[in-house]
JSON list of C-alpha atoms in Angstrom, two decimals:
[
{"chain": "A", "resi": 1, "resn": "MET", "atom": "CA", "xyz": [0.00, 0.00, 0.00]},
{"chain": "A", "resi": 2, "resn": "ALA", "atom": "CA", "xyz": [1.34, 3.43, -0.96]},
{"chain": "A", "resi": 3, "resn": "LEU", "atom": "CA", "xyz": [2.14, 5.98, 1.73]},
{"chain": "A", "resi": 4, "resn": "SER", "atom": "CA", "xyz": [0.76, 8.64, -0.61]},
{"chain": "A", "resi": 5, "resn": "GLU", "atom": "CA", "xyz": [-1.06, 8.78, -3.93]},
{"chain": "A", "resi": 6, "resn": "LEU", "atom": "CA", "xyz": [1.36, 10.76, -6.04]},
{"chain": "A", "resi": 7, "resn": "THR", "atom": "CA", "xyz": [0.03, 13.45, -8.36]},
{"chain": "A", "resi": 8, "resn": "HIS", "atom": "CA", "xyz": [1.52, 12.88, -11.79]},
{"chain": "A", "resi": 9, "resn": "ASP", "atom": "CA", "xyz": [1.43, 13.72, -15.48]},
{"chain": "A", "resi": 10, "resn": "ARG", "atom": "CA", "xyz": [1.39, 10.87, -17.98]},
{"chain": "A", "resi": 11, "resn": "ALA", "atom": "CA", "xyz": [1.59, 10.73, -21.78]},
{"chain": "A", "resi": 12, "resn": "GLY", "atom": "CA", "xyz": [2.71, 8.49, -24.61]},
{"chain": "A", "resi": 13, "resn": "SER", "atom": "CA", "xyz": [2.82, 4.72, -24.90]},
{"chain": "A", "resi": 14, "resn": "GLY", "atom": "CA", "xyz": [5.32, 1.93, -24.93]},
{"chain": "A", "resi": 15, "resn": "THR", "atom": "CA", "xyz": [8.10, 1.26, -22.42]},
{"chain": "A", "resi": 16, "resn": "PRO", "atom": "CA", "xyz": [7.36, 3.07, -19.13]},
{"chain": "A", "resi": 17, "resn": "VAL", "atom": "CA", "xyz": [9.78, 5.81, -18.03]},
{"chain": "A", "resi": 18, "resn": "VAL", "atom": "CA", "xyz": [9.32, 7.61, -14.69]},
{"chain": "A", "resi": 19, "resn": "LEU", "atom": "CA", "xyz": [10.91, 11.06, -14.16]},
{"chain": "A", "resi": 20, "resn": "LEU", "atom": "CA", "xyz": [11.84, 12.03, -10.58]},
{"chain": "A", "resi": 21, "resn": "HIS", "atom": "CA", "xyz": [12.54, 15.67, -9.67]},
{"chain": "A", "resi": 22, "resn": "GLY", "atom": "CA", "xyz": [14.93, 17.13, -7.10]},
{"chain": "A", "resi": 23, "resn": "VAL", "atom": "CA", "xyz": [14.33, 18.34, -3.55]},
{"chain": "A", "resi": 24, "resn": "GLY", "atom": "CA", "xyz": [11.98, 21.32, -3.32]},
{"chain": "A", "resi": 25, "resn": "HIS", "atom": "CA", "xyz": [11.07, 21.01, -6.99]},
{"chain": "A", "resi": 26, "resn": "ARG", "atom": "CA", "xyz": [8.03, 19.65, -8.83]},
{"chain": "A", "resi": 27, "resn": "ARG", "atom": "CA", "xyz": [7.09, 17.48, -11.78]},
{"chain": "A", "resi": 28, "resn": "GLN", "atom": "CA", "xyz": [7.06, 20.50, -14.13]},
{"chain": "A", "resi": 29, "resn": "ALA", "atom": "CA", "xyz": [10.86, 20.44, -14.00]},
{"chain": "A", "resi": 30, "resn": "TRP", "atom": "CA", "xyz": [10.65, 17.85, -16.79]},
{"chain": "A", "resi": 31, "resn": "GLU", "atom": "CA", "xyz": [8.45, 19.90, -19.14]},
{"chain": "A", "resi": 32, "resn": "PRO", "atom": "CA", "xyz": [11.30, 20.67, -21.60]},
{"chain": "A", "resi": 33, "resn": "LEU", "atom": "CA", "xyz": [11.69, 16.89, -22.17]},
{"chain": "A", "resi": 34, "resn": "PHE", "atom": "CA", "xyz": [8.29, 15.45, -21.34]},
{"chain": "A", "resi": 35, "resn": "GLU", "atom": "CA", "xyz": [6.55, 15.69, -24.72]},
{"chain": "A", "resi": 36, "resn": "ARG", "atom": "CA", "xyz": [9.66, 14.64, -26.64]},
{"chain": "A", "resi": 37, "resn": "LEU", "atom": "CA", "xyz": [10.04, 11.52, -24.51]},
{"chain": "A", "resi": 38, "resn": "ALA", "atom": "CA", "xyz": [6.31, 10.80, -24.84]},
{"chain": "A", "resi": 39, "resn": "GLU", "atom": "CA", "xyz": [6.81, 10.38, -28.60]},
{"chain": "A", "resi": 40, "resn": "GLN", "atom": "CA", "xyz": [8.54, 7.05, -27.87]},
{"chain": "A", "resi": 41, "resn": "TYR", "atom": "CA", "xyz": [7.74, 6.08, -24.27]},
{"chain": "A", "resi": 42, "resn": "ASP", "atom": "CA", "xyz": [4.97, 5.88, -21.70]},
{"chain": "A", "resi": 43, "resn": "VAL", "atom": "CA", "xyz": [6.24, 8.80, -19.63]},
{"chain": "A", "resi": 44, "resn": "ILE", "atom": "CA", "xyz": [5.16, 9.49, -16.04]},
{"chain": "A", "resi": 45, "resn": "ALA", "atom": "CA", "xyz": [6.33, 12.56, -14.11]},
{"chain": "A", "resi": 46, "resn": "PRO", "atom": "CA", "xyz": [5.16, 12.52, -10.47]},
{"chain": "A", "resi": 47, "resn": "ASP", "atom": "CA", "xyz": [5.44, 15.03, -7.70]},
{"chain": "A", "resi": 48, "resn": "LEU", "atom": "CA", "xyz": [7.26, 13.24, -4.89]},
{"chain": "A", "resi": 49, "resn": "ALA", "atom": "CA", "xyz": [5.38, 13.00, -1.59]},
{"chain": "A", "resi": 50, "resn": "GLY", "atom": "CA", "xyz": [5.21, 16.38, 0.14]},
{"chain": "A", "resi": 51, "resn": "PHE", "atom": "CA", "xyz": [6.34, 18.28, -2.97]},
{"chain": "A", "resi": 52, "resn": "GLY", "atom": "CA", "xyz": [4.37, 19.98, -5.74]},
{"chain": "A", "resi": 53, "resn": "ASP", "atom": "CA", "xyz": [0.76, 18.82, -5.64]},
{"chain": "A", "resi": 54, "resn": "SER", "atom": "CA", "xyz": [1.38, 15.51, -3.87]},
{"chain": "A", "resi": 55, "resn": "ALA", "atom": "CA", "xyz": [0.25, 15.06, -0.28]},
{"chain": "A", "resi": 56, "resn": "PRO", "atom": "CA", "xyz": [2.93, 14.53, 2.37]},
{"chain": "A", "resi": 57, "resn": "TYR", "atom": "CA", "xyz": [3.47, 11.25, 4.19]},
{"chain": "A", "resi": 58, "resn": "PRO", "atom": "CA", "xyz": [1.22, 10.60, 7.18]},
{"chain": "A", "resi": 59, "resn": "LYS", "atom": "CA", "xyz": [2.35, 12.36, 10.34]},
{"chain": "A", "resi": 60, "resn": "GLY", "atom": "CA", "xyz": [5.34, 10.69, 11.95]},
{"chain": "A", "resi": 61, "resn": "VAL", "atom": "CA", "xyz": [6.50, 8.84, 8.82]},
{"chain": "A", "resi": 62, "resn": "PRO", "atom": "CA", "xyz": [10.16, 9.77, 8.11]},
{"chain": "A", "resi": 63, "resn": "TYR", "atom": "CA", "xyz": [11.33, 10.95, 4.70]},
{"chain": "A", "resi": 64, "resn": "ASP", "atom": "CA", "xyz": [14.02, 8.33, 4.33]},
{"chain": "A", "resi": 65, "resn": "MET", "atom": "CA", "xyz": [15.03, 6.18, 1.38]},
{"chain": "A", "resi": 66, "resn": "ASP", "atom": "CA", "xyz": [13.22, 3.07, 2.57]},
{"chain": "A", "resi": 67, "resn": "ASN", "atom": "CA", "xyz": [9.91, 4.92, 2.65]},
{"chain": "A", "resi": 68, "resn": "ALA", "atom": "CA", "xyz": [10.59, 6.75, -0.62]},
{"chain": "A", "resi": 69, "resn": "CYS", "atom": "CA", "xyz": [11.30, 3.47, -2.41]},
{"chain": "A", "resi": 70, "resn": "ALA", "atom": "CA", "xyz": [8.33, 1.67, -0.88]},
{"chain": "A", "resi": 71, "resn": "ASP", "atom": "CA", "xyz": [6.01, 4.56, -1.73]},
{"chain": "A", "resi": 72, "resn": "LEU", "atom": "CA", "xyz": [7.19, 4.83, -5.33]},
{"chain": "A", "resi": 73, "resn": "SER", "atom": "CA", "xyz": [7.11, 1.07, -5.86]},
{"chain": "A", "resi": 74, "resn": "ALA", "atom": "CA", "xyz": [3.48, 0.99, -4.67]},
{"chain": "A", "resi": 75, "resn": "ASN", "atom": "CA", "xyz": [2.63, 3.88, -7.00]},
{"chain": "A", "resi": 76, "resn": "PHE", "atom": "CA", "xyz": [4.36, 2.10, -9.89]},
{"chain": "A", "resi": 77, "resn": "ALA", "atom": "CA", "xyz": [2.08, -0.87, -9.31]},
{"chain": "A", "resi": 78, "resn": "ALA", "atom": "CA", "xyz": [-0.98, 1.41, -9.19]},
{"chain": "A", "resi": 79, "resn": "TRP", "atom": "CA", "xyz": [0.09, 2.94, -12.51]},
{"chain": "A", "resi": 80, "resn": "GLY", "atom": "CA", "xyz": [0.48, -0.51, -14.08]},
{"chain": "A", "resi": 81, "resn": "CYS", "atom": "CA", "xyz": [4.26, -0.32, -14.54]},
{"chain": "A", "resi": 82, "resn": "SER", "atom": "CA", "xyz": [5.81, -2.46, -11.82]},
{"chain": "A", "resi": 83, "resn": "LYS", "atom": "CA", "xyz": [9.45, -2.07, -13.00]},
{"chain": "A", "resi": 84, "resn": "PRO", "atom": "CA", "xyz": [9.79, 1.07, -15.12]},
{"chain": "A", "resi": 85, "resn": "HIS", "atom": "CA", "xyz": [12.94, 2.77, -16.27]},
{"chain": "A", "resi": 86, "resn": "VAL", "atom": "CA", "xyz": [13.67, 5.76, -14.02]},
{"chain": "A", "resi": 87, "resn": "VAL", "atom": "CA", "xyz": [15.36, 9.09, -14.73]},
{"chain": "A", "resi": 88, "resn": "GLY", "atom": "CA", "xyz": [16.09, 11.22, -11.67]},
{"chain": "A", "resi": 89, "resn": "ASN", "atom": "CA", "xyz": [17.77, 14.50, -10.88]},
{"chain": "A", "resi": 90, "resn": "SER", "atom": "CA", "xyz": [19.47, 15.32, -7.55]},
{"chain": "A", "resi": 91, "resn": "LEU", "atom": "CA", "xyz": [17.18, 13.83, -4.87]},
{"chain": "A", "resi": 92, "resn": "GLY", "atom": "CA", "xyz": [15.34, 12.03, -7.67]},
{"chain": "A", "resi": 93, "resn": "GLY", "atom": "CA", "xyz": [18.62, 10.60, -8.90]},
{"chain": "A", "resi": 94, "resn": "ALA", "atom": "CA", "xyz": [19.46, 9.27, -5.44]},
{"chain": "A", "resi": 95, "resn": "ILE", "atom": "CA", "xyz": [16.00, 7.74, -5.08]},
{"chain": "A", "resi": 96, "resn": "GLY", "atom": "CA", "xyz": [16.41, 6.21, -8.53]},
{"chain": "A", "resi": 97, "resn": "LEU", "atom": "CA", "xyz": [19.70, 4.58, -7.53]},
{"chain": "A", "resi": 98, "resn": "GLU", "atom": "CA", "xyz": [18.12, 3.26, -4.34]},
{"chain": "A", "resi": 99, "resn": "LEU", "atom": "CA", "xyz": [15.25, 1.81, -6.38]},
{"chain": "A", "resi": 100, "resn": "GLY", "atom": "CA", "xyz": [17.79, 0.20, -8.68]},
{"chain": "A", "resi": 101, "resn": "ALA", "atom": "CA", "xyz": [19.78, -1.27, -5.78]},
{"chain": "A", "resi": 102, "resn": "ARG", "atom": "CA", "xyz": [16.55, -2.83, -4.50]},
{"chain": "A", "resi": 103, "resn": "GLY", "atom": "CA", "xyz": [15.72, -4.32, -7.91]},
{"chain": "A", "resi": 104, "resn": "LEU", "atom": "CA", "xyz": [12.52, -2.28, -8.20]},
{"chain": "A", "resi": 105, "resn": "VAL", "atom": "CA", "xyz": [13.23, -0.68, -11.60]},
{"chain": "A", "resi": 106, "resn": "ALA", "atom": "CA", "xyz": [14.52, -1.80, -14.99]},
{"chain": "A", "resi": 107, "resn": "SER", "atom": "CA", "xyz": [17.25, 0.84, -15.20]},
{"chain": "A", "resi": 108, "resn": "VAL", "atom": "CA", "xyz": [18.28, 4.19, -13.72]},
{"chain": "A", "resi": 109, "resn": "THR", "atom": "CA", "xyz": [19.61, 7.33, -15.34]},
{"chain": "A", "resi": 110, "resn": "ALA", "atom": "CA", "xyz": [20.84, 9.52, -12.48]},
{"chain": "A", "resi": 111, "resn": "LEU", "atom": "CA", "xyz": [21.58, 13.20, -13.17]},
{"chain": "A", "resi": 112, "resn": "SER", "atom": "CA", "xyz": [23.72, 14.85, -10.46]},
{"chain": "A", "resi": 113, "resn": "PRO", "atom": "CA", "xyz": [22.41, 12.39, -7.85]},
{"chain": "A", "resi": 114, "resn": "ALA", "atom": "CA", "xyz": [22.57, 13.23, -4.17]},
{"chain": "A", "resi": 115, "resn": "GLY", "atom": "CA", "xyz": [24.37, 10.82, -1.89]},
{"chain": "A", "resi": 116, "resn": "PHE", "atom": "CA", "xyz": [27.96, 11.24, -3.09]},
{"chain": "A", "resi": 117, "resn": "PHE", "atom": "CA", "xyz": [28.89, 14.35, -1.09]},
{"chain": "A", "resi": 118, "resn": "GLY", "atom": "CA", "xyz": [32.05, 15.10, 0.75]},
{"chain": "A", "resi": 119, "resn": "GLN", "atom": "CA", "xyz": [31.29, 16.84, 4.04]},
{"chain": "A", "resi": 120, "resn": "VAL", "atom": "CA", "xyz": [32.04, 20.33, 2.69]},
{"chain": "A", "resi": 121, "resn": "ASP", "atom": "CA", "xyz": [29.97, 19.85, -0.46]},
{"chain": "A", "resi": 122, "resn": "ARG", "atom": "CA", "xyz": [27.12, 18.31, 1.51]},
{"chain": "A", "resi": 123, "resn": "TYR", "atom": "CA", "xyz": [26.69, 21.37, 3.72]},
{"chain": "A", "resi": 124, "resn": "ARG", "atom": "CA", "xyz": [27.30, 23.74, 0.82]},
{"chain": "A", "resi": 125, "resn": "ALA", "atom": "CA", "xyz": [24.57, 22.14, -1.28]},
{"chain": "A", "resi": 126, "resn": "LEU", "atom": "CA", "xyz": [22.05, 21.90, 1.55]},
{"chain": "A", "resi": 127, "resn": "GLY", "atom": "CA", "xyz": [22.90, 25.44, 2.62]},
{"chain": "A", "resi": 128, "resn": "LEU", "atom": "CA", "xyz": [22.18, 26.80, -0.88]},
{"chain": "A", "resi": 129, "resn": "LEU", "atom": "CA", "xyz": [18.87, 24.94, -0.96]},
{"chain": "A", "resi": 130, "resn": "SER", "atom": "CA", "xyz": [17.99, 26.36, 2.46]},
{"chain": "A", "resi": 131, "resn": "LEU", "atom": "CA", "xyz": [18.81, 29.86, 1.19]},
{"chain": "A", "resi": 132, "resn": "LEU", "atom": "CA", "xyz": [16.50, 29.39, -1.79]},
{"chain": "A", "resi": 133, "resn": "ARG", "atom": "CA", "xyz": [13.78, 28.13, 0.51]},
{"chain": "A", "resi": 134, "resn": "SER", "atom": "CA", "xyz": [14.17, 31.28, 2.64]},
{"chain": "A", "resi": 135, "resn": "THR", "atom": "CA", "xyz": [13.85, 33.59, -0.36]},
{"chain": "A", "resi": 136, "resn": "SER", "atom": "CA", "xyz": [10.74, 31.71, -1.50]},
{"chain": "A", "resi": 137, "resn": "GLN", "atom": "CA", "xyz": [8.95, 32.90, 1.65]},
{"chain": "A", "resi": 138, "resn": "LEU", "atom": "CA", "xyz": [8.52, 36.36, 0.13]},
{"chain": "A", "resi": 139, "resn": "PRO", "atom": "CA", "xyz": [4.89, 37.39, -0.56]},
{"chain": "A", "resi": 140, "resn": "ASP", "atom": "CA", "xyz": [3.55, 36.54, -4.01]},
{"chain": "A", "resi": 141, "resn": "PRO", "atom": "CA", "xyz": [3.74, 40.15, -5.32]},
{"chain": "A", "resi": 142, "resn": "ALA", "atom": "CA", "xyz": [7.42, 40.34, -4.37]},
{"chain": "A", "resi": 143, "resn": "LEU", "atom": "CA", "xyz": [8.13, 36.95, -5.95]},
{"chain": "A", "resi": 144, "resn": "ARG", "atom": "CA", "xyz": [6.33, 37.94, -9.15]},
{"chain": "A", "resi": 145, "resn": "THR", "atom": "CA", "xyz": [8.33, 41.15, -9.33]},
{"chain": "A", "resi": 146, "resn": "ALA", "atom": "CA", "xyz": [11.63, 39.38, -8.69]},
{"chain": "A", "resi": 147, "resn": "THR", "atom": "CA", "xyz": [11.00, 36.60, -11.22]},
{"chain": "A", "resi": 148, "resn": "HIS", "atom": "CA", "xyz": [9.87, 39.14, -13.83]},
{"chain": "A", "resi": 149, "resn": "TYR", "atom": "CA", "xyz": [13.42, 40.44, -14.33]},
{"chain": "A", "resi": 150, "resn": "PRO", "atom": "CA", "xyz": [15.83, 38.24, -16.34]},
{"chain": "A", "resi": 151, "resn": "ARG", "atom": "CA", "xyz": [18.86, 39.37, -14.34]},
{"chain": "A", "resi": 152, "resn": "ILE", "atom": "CA", "xyz": [17.29, 38.30, -11.06]},
{"chain": "A", "resi": 153, "resn": "ARG", "atom": "CA", "xyz": [16.17, 35.00, -12.57]},
{"chain": "A", "resi": 154, "resn": "ARG", "atom": "CA", "xyz": [19.71, 34.39, -13.77]},
{"chain": "A", "resi": 155, "resn": "ALA", "atom": "CA", "xyz": [21.19, 35.26, -10.39]},
{"chain": "A", "resi": 156, "resn": "ILE", "atom": "CA", "xyz": [18.85, 32.93, -8.52]},
{"chain": "A", "resi": 157, "resn": "GLY", "atom": "CA", "xyz": [18.83, 30.19, -11.14]},
{"chain": "A", "resi": 158, "resn": "SER", "atom": "CA", "xyz": [22.61, 30.09, -11.41]},
{"chain": "A", "resi": 159, "resn": "LEU", "atom": "CA", "xyz": [22.69, 28.39, -7.99]},
{"chain": "A", "resi": 160, "resn": "LEU", "atom": "CA", "xyz": [21.03, 25.34, -9.58]},
{"chain": "A", "resi": 161, "resn": "TYR", "atom": "CA", "xyz": [21.18, 25.53, -13.39]},
{"chain": "A", "resi": 162, "resn": "ALA", "atom": "CA", "xyz": [23.88, 25.78, -16.01]},
{"chain": "A", "resi": 163, "resn": "TYR", "atom": "CA", "xyz": [21.60, 27.91, -18.22]},
{"chain": "A", "resi": 164, "resn": "PRO", "atom": "CA", "xyz": [19.26, 29.84, -15.91]},
{"chain": "A", "resi": 165, "resn": "GLU", "atom": "CA", "xyz": [18.42, 32.31, -18.68]},
{"chain": "A", "resi": 166, "resn": "ARG", "atom": "CA", "xyz": [16.25, 29.59, -20.23]},
{"chain": "A", "resi": 167, "resn": "MET", "atom": "CA", "xyz": [13.78, 29.89, -17.35]},
{"chain": "A", "resi": 168, "resn": "ASP", "atom": "CA", "xyz": [10.85, 32.20, -18.05]},
{"chain": "A", "resi": 169, "resn": "ALA", "atom": "CA", "xyz": [9.08, 34.34, -15.44]},
{"chain": "A", "resi": 170, "resn": "SER", "atom": "CA", "xyz": [6.05, 32.07, -15.09]},
{"chain": "A", "resi": 171, "resn": "THR", "atom": "CA", "xyz": [8.14, 28.95, -14.54]},
{"chain": "A", "resi": 172, "resn": "SER", "atom": "CA", "xyz": [10.44, 30.67, -12.06]},
{"chain": "A", "resi": 173, "resn": "PHE", "atom": "CA", "xyz": [7.47, 31.99, -10.07]},
{"chain": "A", "resi": 174, "resn": "GLY", "atom": "CA", "xyz": [5.81, 28.57, -10.06]},
{"chain": "A", "resi": 175, "resn": "ASP", "atom": "CA", "xyz": [9.02, 26.92, -8.87]},
{"chain": "A", "resi": 176, "resn": "ALA", "atom": "CA", "xyz": [9.36, 29.45, -6.05]},
{"chain": "A", "resi": 177, "resn": "VAL", "atom": "CA", "xyz": [5.79, 28.88, -4.88]},
{"chain": "A", "resi": 178, "resn": "ALA", "atom": "CA", "xyz": [6.28, 25.11, -5.02]},
{"chain": "A", "resi": 179, "resn": "LEU", "atom": "CA", "xyz": [9.46, 25.40, -2.98]},
{"chain": "A", "resi": 180, "resn": "ARG", "atom": "CA", "xyz": [7.73, 27.58, -0.41]},
{"chain": "A", "resi": 181, "resn": "SER", "atom": "CA", "xyz": [4.83, 25.16, 0.06]},
{"chain": "A", "resi": 182, "resn": "ALA", "atom": "CA", "xyz": [6.82, 21.90, 0.03]},
{"chain": "A", "resi": 183, "resn": "GLU", "atom": "CA", "xyz": [5.96, 20.25, 3.34]},
{"chain": "A", "resi": 184, "resn": "ALA", "atom": "CA", "xyz": [8.63, 17.60, 2.84]},
{"chain": "A", "resi": 185, "resn": "PHE", "atom": "CA", "xyz": [11.46, 20.11, 2.34]},
{"chain": "A", "resi": 186, "resn": "TRP", "atom": "CA", "xyz": [12.88, 20.34, 5.87]},
{"chain": "A", "resi": 187, "resn": "PRO", "atom": "CA", "xyz": [12.38, 16.66, 6.75]},
{"chain": "A", "resi": 188, "resn": "THR", "atom": "CA", "xyz": [14.18, 15.73, 3.51]},
{"chain": "A", "resi": 189, "resn": "ILE", "atom": "CA", "xyz": [17.00, 18.20, 4.17]},
{"chain": "A", "resi": 190, "resn": "ARG", "atom": "CA", "xyz": [17.49, 16.76, 7.66]},
{"chain": "A", "resi": 191, "resn": "SER", "atom": "CA", "xyz": [17.68, 13.25, 6.20]},
{"chain": "A", "resi": 192, "resn": "GLY", "atom": "CA", "xyz": [20.15, 14.54, 3.62]},
{"chain": "A", "resi": 193, "resn": "LEU", "atom": "CA", "xyz": [22.56, 15.58, 6.37]},
{"chain": "A", "resi": 194, "resn": "ARG", "atom": "CA", "xyz": [23.13, 11.90, 7.11]},
{"chain": "A", "resi": 195, "resn": "TYR", "atom": "CA", "xyz": [22.51, 10.25, 3.74]},
{"chain": "A", "resi": 196, "resn": "THR", "atom": "CA", "xyz": [25.21, 8.59, 1.64]},
{"chain": "A", "resi": 197, "resn": "PHE", "atom": "CA", "xyz": [24.61, 6.14, -1.18]},
{"chain": "A", "resi": 198, "resn": "ARG", "atom": "CA", "xyz": [26.32, 2.90, -0.13]},
{"chain": "A", "resi": 199, "resn": "ASP", "atom": "CA", "xyz": [25.00, 0.19, -2.43]},
{"chain": "A", "resi": 200, "resn": "ASP", "atom": "CA", "xyz": [26.64, -1.30, -5.51]},
{"chain": "A", "resi": 201, "resn": "VAL", "atom": "CA", "xyz": [25.14, -0.72, -8.93]},
{"chain": "A", "resi": 202, "resn": "ASP", "atom": "CA", "xyz": [25.91, -2.19, -12.34]},
{"chain": "A", "resi": 203, "resn": "VAL", "atom": "CA", "xyz": [27.06, 0.57, -14.69]},
{"chain": "A", "resi": 204, "resn": "PRO", "atom": "CA", "xyz": [26.98, -0.33, -18.41]}
]
């Protein structure tokens, strides 16, 4: 039984591919690729539990990898794709690798996965995410004004993206609101302070 029923977008047909976003983000992160992938695959982009439009875990349930993998595996079954291919970024990449180590997916493509930090990089990365979370607490009018200006979008986006100028005002505002409202953010960050990927994986 799933811990949460994950909100998701789905399109296409064929081999199932599930796209997992990073911490504080939302399924719309995959929009630049979603329709292109759907031309060849059955593509599913969920909001992870407590992020985007997905409900958080029940009270008292920790945001650890065991629960993330169990929750996603149950949702895979509900979607009719028990062992899909998974593509994940950051937190999503780490979850993907954990799913792979447990034999719950057909393959994993991990983009900048969490779980391979040195101590300095770990606190630097989590500190930057915490800073972004703090700035997302601004009132909506202030966020709309800030995300309206390309220079501000570039300055903020450069903390996470190689090409922040590709983000438009609407997307940047939506990301900020999603980050602000993510109930799983702090529990996930606290888990990230201790998390290291320790399993073996087969790399082709």
